[in-house]
Amino acid sequence: RFYFKEARLGFARALELDPNFAMAMLGLSRQSTDPEQGLALVRRAAKERGRLTEHERRLVDMALAFREKKNDEGLRLARELREKYPDDLRAATILAHEQLRKGNTDQGIRIFEELLAVDPNNAEAYNQIGYYYGYRGDYEKAVDNLKKYQFIAADSANPFDSLGEVQAYSGHYNEAIENLNRALAIKPDFSPAYEHLGVVYEGTGEYAKAIESYRKAVEVADTDDMKGKYLGEGMRAAFITHDLPAVADFRERFGRLAKDPYTEIRSAFLDAAVALAEGRAAEAEARLNKLRPQMDAKWQGSGEFKLPGEKPYFPDWNYVMAKAKEAQGKTDEATALYEANANPPRPFGNFESRRWIIEARAKVAEIIARKGDLDRAEKLIAENRKWNPSWAPCRSSEAAVAEARRAKVLAASR
């Protein structure tokens, strides 16, 4: 159901009743935002290995490999688990996400379809298939699968939130609002629904409503990890609309969150963004330059799944740095950073990653249109509109391209 607070309480209660309940340890580890705590729980579960079924042992071994940052071993164990137990959702999800990371969306969808062949009522399989189609812009197929998810899990908030999220990022804003409000009618503290209402209002250009939706998501979120995510999204919306009091408010709220291994880096990044929002572009650039080596080092040492030869890529850093350079008249350097986001080094695997592409394409289009390359500029805008025909953060760039075309037509007609 994606009711994470309730899940944590349930797993914790199960462990109170049976301190040796390995699957409860594993479940609680999945909900832990503390890497050390998560690892400790999985290692506790591994000590119970001799008491477990074969299926349970395989789940523990796979979880332990990923927690210990042994991604290759984790993937091998996931493949073995799926071969032995073709109805196992966790193995299927890991392997499908591996394919998505490689850009093999069709293969990822096929893995979930094979899961449905042995478990036709697996709601989460329909959910994931819907997202995979939504990411790549197959809106009708996304909706079809998510409606099947809704039918199977009609009493849960998440199916309505999932459909609302796909609709929000695809420009179907009225339908998104309807589904997200239905999610909140089922579970009023379901924070992702408020988050995705924020996306809707950003898409329509109603930034004050977007900011308030992100604030509401922060209020009902039950972990600092999720609060930090929503605060970042709210700060970005405030940044776009130049709402300096809201930028400062979100930054101050972030400073109140519990510290984690990434707090120092995130705080430094947000301080650079605040400097830029307040018109101190050179300071923002200097802060970002100082921060980048720390980000690279943290990424290299993280347990995040990486493909062979993969290099660190931070679209948010590129975006803020590009804005800082553009504000100082360093247009060529800014364009290179926007181009890097418009053509990322690895396939995108969620709507957030796709959003960076859309907004970067629009900025590239605006800059090159002013330099006279209208054909490519209009092509970039057209590519964006295949994913979302009306995304407000891109409108000023779209208007600049249209104005450049009008000026060229008028000049040719004189």
mmCIF file of N, CA and C in Angstrom, residues 211 215 231 234-236 238-239 242-256 270-271 273-275 277-278 280:
data_model
loop_
_atom_site.group_PDB
_atom_site.id
_atom_site.type_symbol
_atom_site.label_atom_id
_atom_site.label_comp_id
_atom_site.label_asym_id
_atom_site.label_seq_id
_atom_site.Cartn_x
_atom_site.Cartn_y
_atom_site.Cartn_z
ATOM 1 N N ILE A 211 3.684 25.717 -4.083
ATOM 2 C CA ILE A 211 4.479 25.882 -2.865
ATOM 3 C C ILE A 211 3.698 25.422 -1.644
ATOM 4 N N ARG A 215 4.494 22.383 0.981
ATOM 5 C CA ARG A 215 4.508 22.610 2.422
ATOM 6 C C ARG A 215 3.611 21.591 3.138
ATOM 7 N N LEU A 231 10.927 19.444 0.819
ATOM 8 C CA LEU A 231 11.471 20.788 0.993
ATOM 9 C C LEU A 231 12.291 21.207 -0.220
ATOM 10 N N GLY A 234 9.843 22.073 -2.993
ATOM 11 C CA GLY A 234 9.207 23.361 -2.735
ATOM 12 C C GLY A 234 10.154 24.515 -2.978
ATOM 13 N N MET A 235 11.412 24.333 -2.574
ATOM 14 C CA MET A 235 12.410 25.386 -2.776
ATOM 15 C C MET A 235 12.627 25.627 -4.266
ATOM 16 N N ARG A 236 12.620 24.569 -5.066
ATOM 17 C CA ARG A 236 12.794 24.752 -6.506
ATOM 18 C C ARG A 236 11.634 25.546 -7.101
ATOM 19 N N ALA A 238 9.773 27.691 -5.551
ATOM 20 C CA ALA A 238 9.935 29.079 -5.100
ATOM 21 C C ALA A 238 11.033 29.781 -5.885
ATOM 22 N N PHE A 239 12.098 29.060 -6.199
ATOM 23 C CA PHE A 239 13.211 29.611 -6.972
ATOM 24 C C PHE A 239 12.735 30.029 -8.367
ATOM 25 N N HIS A 242 10.763 33.163 -8.210
ATOM 26 C CA HIS A 242 11.465 34.255 -7.520
ATOM 27 C C HIS A 242 10.759 34.662 -6.232
ATOM 28 N N ASP A 243 10.205 33.676 -5.524
ATOM 29 C CA ASP A 243 9.566 33.929 -4.228
ATOM 30 C C ASP A 243 10.637 33.793 -3.147
ATOM 31 N N LEU A 244 11.349 34.878 -2.883
ATOM 32 C CA LEU A 244 12.487 34.829 -1.968
ATOM 33 C C LEU A 244 12.099 34.466 -0.539
ATOM 34 N N PRO A 245 10.965 34.966 0.006
ATOM 35 C CA PRO A 245 10.587 34.530 1.357
ATOM 36 C C PRO A 245 10.363 33.021 1.434
ATOM 37 N N ALA A 246 9.756 32.445 0.387
ATOM 38 C CA ALA A 246 9.527 30.993 0.389
ATOM 39 C C ALA A 246 10.842 30.239 0.258
ATOM 40 N N VAL A 247 11.767 30.748 -0.560
ATOM 41 C CA VAL A 247 13.096 30.123 -0.668
ATOM 42 C C VAL A 247 13.756 30.077 0.706
ATOM 43 N N ALA A 248 13.724 31.194 1.401
ATOM 44 C CA ALA A 248 14.346 31.261 2.730
ATOM 45 C C ALA A 248 13.643 30.347 3.724
ATOM 46 N N ASP A 249 12.318 30.282 3.642
ATOM 47 C CA ASP A 249 11.548 29.426 4.548
ATOM 48 C C ASP A 249 11.901 27.958 4.366
ATOM 49 N N PHE A 250 11.933 27.495 3.110
ATOM 50 C CA PHE A 250 12.267 26.088 2.853
ATOM 51 C C PHE A 250 13.696 25.784 3.299
ATOM 52 N N ARG A 251 14.614 26.728 3.067
ATOM 53 C CA ARG A 251 16.004 26.498 3.491
ATOM 54 C C ARG A 251 16.096 26.400 5.010
ATOM 55 N N GLU A 252 15.380 27.267 5.711
ATOM 56 C CA GLU A 252 15.421 27.246 7.174
ATOM 57 C C GLU A 252 14.824 25.948 7.715
ATOM 58 N N ARG A 253 13.755 25.469 7.097
ATOM 59 C CA ARG A 253 13.129 24.211 7.540
ATOM 60 C C ARG A 253 14.074 23.036 7.320
ATOM 61 N N PHE A 254 14.810 23.077 6.234
ATOM 62 C CA PHE A 254 15.758 21.995 5.961
ATOM 63 C C PHE A 254 16.807 21.917 7.073
ATOM 64 N N GLY A 255 17.217 23.056 7.564
ATOM 65 C CA GLY A 255 18.229 23.085 8.612
ATOM 66 C C GLY A 255 17.770 22.467 9.920
ATOM 67 N N ARG A 256 16.461 22.293 10.087
ATOM 68 C CA ARG A 256 15.934 21.697 11.311
ATOM 69 C C ARG A 256 15.861 20.178 11.257
ATOM 70 N N LEU A 270 22.104 23.874 -1.158
ATOM 71 C CA LEU A 270 20.977 24.784 -0.970
ATOM 72 C C LEU A 270 21.454 26.206 -0.695
ATOM 73 N N ASP A 271 22.565 26.353 0.012
ATOM 74 C CA ASP A 271 23.109 27.697 0.254
ATOM 75 C C ASP A 271 23.544 28.355 -1.065
ATOM 76 N N ALA A 273 22.127 27.741 -3.949
ATOM 77 C CA ALA A 273 20.880 28.097 -4.622
ATOM 78 C C ALA A 273 20.280 29.368 -4.030
ATOM 79 N N VAL A 274 20.359 29.519 -2.705
ATOM 80 C CA VAL A 274 19.863 30.741 -2.057
ATOM 81 C C VAL A 274 20.662 31.949 -2.537
ATOM 82 N N ALA A 275 21.972 31.809 -2.611
ATOM 83 C CA ALA A 275 22.804 32.913 -3.090
ATOM 84 C C ALA A 275 22.387 33.329 -4.497
ATOM 85 N N ALA A 277 19.398 32.822 -5.922
ATOM 86 C CA ALA A 277 18.055 33.410 -5.867
ATOM 87 C C ALA A 277 18.114 34.865 -5.406
ATOM 88 N N GLU A 278 19.076 35.172 -4.542
ATOM 89 C CA GLU A 278 19.199 36.539 -4.024
ATOM 90 C C GLU A 278 20.062 37.424 -4.899
ATOM 91 N N ARG A 280 23.234 36.813 -6.054
ATOM 92 C CA ARG A 280 24.676 36.716 -5.850
ATOM 93 C C ARG A 280 25.232 35.565 -6.696
#
